[in-house]
Amino acid sequence: MPQGKLCNRQPINTDEQLKLTLSDKSGKQYYAEMQELDVDTNALWATIQKTMKSRIKTWLEICAHCGMCADSCFLYQVNDCVPEQVPSYKIQSTLGHIVKKKGQVDNEFMRKCMKIAWSQCTCCNRCGMYCPHGIDMGVMFSYLRGLLYSQGFVPWELKIGSGMHRVYRAQMDVTTEDWVETCEWMAEETEEEWPGLTIPVDKQDAEIMYTCNAREPKHYPEDLAEAAVLFHVAGTNWTVPSEGWEQTSLSMFAGDWECCKDNVNHVYDAIERLNPARVTGTECGHAHRATVIEGPYWAGRKDGLPPKPYIHYVEWLAEALREGKLKIDPAKRIKEPVTLQDSCNYVRNQGLKDVTREILSYIVEPGYFVEMAPNKEHNYCCGGGGGFNGIGLYREQRNVALRKKMDQILDTGCKLVIAPCHNCWDAIRDLEEEYEIGIRWSFLKPLIIGMLDIPEGMRVEW
Amino acid sequence: MFKKILLATTGSPASFGAARVAFDMAKRYDSEVTIFHVVGVPTKAFSHVVNDVRTGEEVEIDEEYLSWVEEELKTTFAKQFEGADNAKIVLTTGVPAREILREARKADSDLVVMAASSGENASFHKGYPGSTLQKVAKAARCPVLSIHRESASYWGGFSNILFGTDFSKQAESAFKFALSTARELDCDLTIFHALDISGKVLDQNEIEENLIAARKRIRATYVPLMGDFKNYDIEVWEGTPYVEIVKLAREKSVDLICLAHHTNELDPERARIGSTVEQVILRANCPVVSVSKPDKV
């Protein structure tokens, strides 16, 4: 059958197509069309030949099916340890099969792959740490997602998400005007309490350029205001770019490789244009992975680095606290058991495990920080990573996936969870809504603002 | 002075009082009224679905759903719509306080009218009712009029205004608003300060001295600003501020209480205990307007 009107191999590139796809309630028509969608097997095989490099080929070959990865996967654990959830099985029965068949697979198989790729793997890369051969199923699943996307077999929301990036250069319909207006609005709302506070847009040669997650200007602009307060108190010469401010990449979750490259180049262009000394993003894990860890390679940067040093928000915050630019009033430190969620995307994938704990050492009264078990790079995915949080079709599976984090949190006995990652924060909030275990969750920004030792005259008390 | 009124409503019975006041004002003062309704709060991490603010259920927003909500609102406020030529409905999704502020800013509203709470007890609403008003009142550039219940003394026009002051910077804006409203609508204005003696041990002489000092301070602070406006009187009582404000309002059949909202506590649970404005809103028999910014006064 020819390609569907909504479900097809074409990425969403126009506002019209985007609105049309959005108006399809729950993706009903989209998924109906997917049932009939032809697989262009020749193109699929050609893509594999062109893009599958030796690492993945080797991994597929050398997997000994030893099953050591099974227990490393939280989805295997929460799904009654069924063999279908063993990571090596998941990848061998999908990507492995496509390769073995030289791309000669049918529609039904592709739909099965889609389900496994987006509801049975969050690309948290934990299995890679436990594989005796270092095989990383998360990386392979990201690759598989790309193949599926190129054939039109991608969940409705992610097709839209990547379309949003293509049309609006943001994961939500926030235009440049909306963004700049939000910056003005938040500065206006905050400056009375914090005299002298500004949110400078497009300032050249600043110390720090700040990028964020489009959900923030769209629904939670106070997050931007909070970032501004902390930069202001720390006396940082900072700026936000009018273009290239959106750091996230739903296209990475969707497997839209072309768009991934475009997203990251957009941010890099802003860096080149404004020439800041350094860049930092918001408390978001996947945005950091997309722009800082994987992005340089998508952009074809030989050194594997962004154009300027690009640190995660926790690194900036720890530095500001360490150097005394931000001071914590000891009387205001957290005096209740509190635990910390490690974001896979910048903890396991970049090693930023100690810096978050350093922050906690400043803001939590000694003796009150309770580690999850396991923790740091061994910690589990929040349960909603890799786009899982946002896919309606797999909501049920996602809710099951949240149970691992729920058990970990319950075991700590803490009622407060610090989650310096947008996605983890969302997942933990969802987990409370779904299971009602009586917890609270927070980003670092509002917590820190609440306990700052503010220099005299800097803040006007209301 | 109330050219553009933004009625922020959930459409639930808890907001009927607010709607009545907003429409009455619009008709009386020939204002444009926008019925602003936040259809739903985006479900966590899933932007195509929202939790309907009235039912708490997950719904997908599409044209059909939006027109259904619009019809519902039209039916709910059918009586008010009669004769209101300058009324329109605006629907959106998002976090209510944020979206109300966004719309007020965008439309350059002169007044936001809203209920004090959505009146719901469902767990989904927990944290929203009080906090929405708190956040809007704190950040809005324009006065925010809140109506907690159908007002016994509000007959559809303002004639008696009570301005309560704690001599803060924000109170200046509230005073300017109270004065210009009183002037424009030809009302009586009572300038009031409640000497806070709650939880304190003071002897009678000290209280009386403080009362005299407060009265002098009112005279020095506000009277020079009133020019030829003579319809005012000054009251200074001692007690717990919100109790005294409500008592005086009742005694004087006040139909508008004007206060400055300037708590920095946004946690609704804590602010509810601490804020005078919150307490007055919950207890007063008439609309309460909170003014904290000088922009629209």
mmCIF file of C-alpha atoms in Angstrom, chain A residues 22-27 156-157 160-161 164 171-172 181-182 184-186 188-189 191-193 215-222 389-393 395 398 423 426-427 429-430 433 436 459-462, chain B residues 41-49 51 58-65 93-95 97-103 105-106 123-124 128 135 137-141 169-170 261-264 292-295:
data_model
loop_
_atom_site.group_PDB
_atom_site.id
_atom_site.type_symbol
_atom_site.label_atom_id
_atom_site.label_comp_id
_atom_site.label_asym_id
_atom_site.label_seq_id
_atom_site.Cartn_x
_atom_site.Cartn_y
_atom_site.Cartn_z
ATOM 1 C CA LEU A 22 -1.812 16.582 15.975
ATOM 2 C CA SER A 23 -5.515 16.725 15.243
ATOM 3 C CA ASP A 24 -5.639 12.953 14.872
ATOM 4 C CA LYS A 25 -6.974 12.007 18.287
ATOM 5 C CA SER A 26 -4.639 9.558 20.062
ATOM 6 C CA GLY A 27 -3.065 8.865 16.694
ATOM 7 C CA TRP A 156 2.668 9.068 16.974
ATOM 8 C CA GLU A 157 3.856 11.457 19.693
ATOM 9 C CA ILE A 160 5.050 14.880 16.232
ATOM 10 C CA GLY A 161 7.876 15.689 18.653
ATOM 11 C CA MET A 164 7.969 20.142 16.279
ATOM 12 C CA GLN A 171 9.955 20.326 21.039
ATOM 13 C CA MET A 172 6.839 22.420 21.536
ATOM 14 C CA GLU A 181 8.726 37.511 25.159
ATOM 15 C CA THR A 182 8.897 34.901 27.942
ATOM 16 C CA GLU A 184 11.088 39.686 29.125
ATOM 17 C CA TRP A 185 8.045 38.570 31.068
ATOM 18 C CA MET A 186 10.035 36.582 33.591
ATOM 19 C CA GLU A 188 9.710 41.774 34.662
ATOM 20 C CA GLU A 189 8.071 39.457 37.158
ATOM 21 C CA GLU A 191 13.132 42.057 39.023
ATOM 22 C CA GLU A 192 11.012 43.714 41.715
ATOM 23 C CA GLU A 193 11.982 41.123 44.236
ATOM 24 C CA ARG A 215 8.588 22.747 28.249
ATOM 25 C CA GLU A 216 9.896 25.499 30.496
ATOM 26 C CA PRO A 217 8.920 28.581 28.473
ATOM 27 C CA LYS A 218 5.769 26.770 27.419
ATOM 28 C CA HIS A 219 4.386 25.682 30.786
ATOM 29 C CA TYR A 220 6.830 26.442 33.597
ATOM 30 C CA PRO A 221 8.530 29.744 32.813
ATOM 31 C CA GLU A 222 9.316 30.204 36.498
ATOM 32 C CA ASN A 389 7.047 9.140 29.364
ATOM 33 C CA GLY A 390 5.427 10.771 26.407
ATOM 34 C CA ILE A 391 3.996 7.865 24.433
ATOM 35 C CA GLY A 392 0.286 7.342 24.997
ATOM 36 C CA LEU A 393 0.213 3.965 23.299
ATOM 37 C CA ARG A 395 1.273 4.343 28.946
ATOM 38 C CA ARG A 398 5.374 2.899 31.333
ATOM 39 C CA ASN A 423 12.337 13.661 32.524
ATOM 40 C CA ASP A 426 8.175 14.116 35.305
ATOM 41 C CA ALA A 427 8.414 10.373 35.861
ATOM 42 C CA ARG A 429 5.632 13.070 39.600
ATOM 43 C CA ASP A 430 3.708 10.593 37.484
ATOM 44 C CA GLU A 433 0.027 10.328 40.785
ATOM 45 C CA GLU A 436 0.217 7.703 45.659
ATOM 46 C CA ARG A 459 16.550 40.935 47.623
ATOM 47 C CA VAL A 460 13.578 43.077 48.459
ATOM 48 C CA GLU A 461 11.422 41.304 50.976
ATOM 49 C CA TRP A 462 7.728 41.290 50.201
ATOM 50 C CA VAL B 41 -3.176 20.988 32.986
ATOM 51 C CA PRO B 42 -0.783 19.112 30.674
ATOM 52 C CA THR B 43 -0.382 15.650 32.058
ATOM 53 C CA LYS B 44 3.017 14.921 33.250
ATOM 54 C CA ALA B 45 5.427 14.570 30.402
ATOM 55 C CA PHE B 46 2.662 13.984 27.940
ATOM 56 C CA SER B 47 1.677 17.139 26.224
ATOM 57 C CA HIS B 48 -1.092 15.943 23.988
ATOM 58 C CA VAL B 49 -3.238 14.964 26.916
ATOM 59 C CA ASN B 51 -6.108 16.672 33.031
ATOM 60 C CA GLU B 58 -7.342 12.796 31.243
ATOM 61 C CA VAL B 59 -8.625 14.217 28.007
ATOM 62 C CA GLU B 60 -7.180 14.870 24.622
ATOM 63 C CA ILE B 61 -7.620 18.385 23.424
ATOM 64 C CA ASP B 62 -8.982 18.761 19.935
ATOM 65 C CA GLU B 63 -11.334 21.150 18.176
ATOM 66 C CA GLU B 64 -14.345 19.076 19.103
ATOM 67 C CA TYR B 65 -13.473 19.034 22.785
ATOM 68 C CA THR B 93 -4.206 24.639 28.372
ATOM 69 C CA GLY B 94 -1.405 24.888 30.893
ATOM 70 C CA VAL B 95 -0.792 25.536 34.550
ATOM 71 C CA ALA B 97 -1.864 30.569 37.470
ATOM 72 C CA ARG B 98 0.753 30.830 34.762
ATOM 73 C CA GLU B 99 -1.765 30.983 31.951
ATOM 74 C CA ILE B 100 -3.928 33.575 33.733
ATOM 75 C CA LEU B 101 -0.863 35.755 34.155
ATOM 76 C CA ARG B 102 0.153 35.182 30.552
ATOM 77 C CA GLU B 103 -3.280 36.197 29.261
ATOM 78 C CA ARG B 105 -0.202 40.408 30.280
ATOM 79 C CA LYS B 106 -0.991 39.711 26.666
ATOM 80 C CA SER B 123 -6.605 15.033 45.002
ATOM 81 C CA PHE B 124 -5.796 16.388 41.576
ATOM 82 C CA TYR B 128 -4.287 24.492 43.034
ATOM 83 C CA LYS B 135 0.440 33.286 42.452
ATOM 84 C CA ALA B 137 -2.268 38.049 43.024
ATOM 85 C CA LYS B 138 1.421 38.226 43.691
ATOM 86 C CA ALA B 139 2.638 38.538 40.127
ATOM 87 C CA ALA B 140 -0.187 40.263 38.218
ATOM 88 C CA ARG B 141 0.506 43.783 37.094
ATOM 89 C CA LYS B 169 5.395 49.677 49.650
ATOM 90 C CA GLN B 170 2.760 47.552 47.972
ATOM 91 C CA HIS B 261 -0.889 41.232 48.581
ATOM 92 C CA HIS B 262 2.727 40.854 49.398
ATOM 93 C CA THR B 263 3.448 37.588 51.016
ATOM 94 C CA ASN B 264 6.519 35.941 49.627
ATOM 95 C CA SER B 292 0.506 44.934 44.634
ATOM 96 C CA LYS B 293 1.867 46.594 41.529
ATOM 97 C CA PRO B 294 1.665 50.249 40.550
ATOM 98 C CA ASP B 295 0.989 49.614 36.863
#
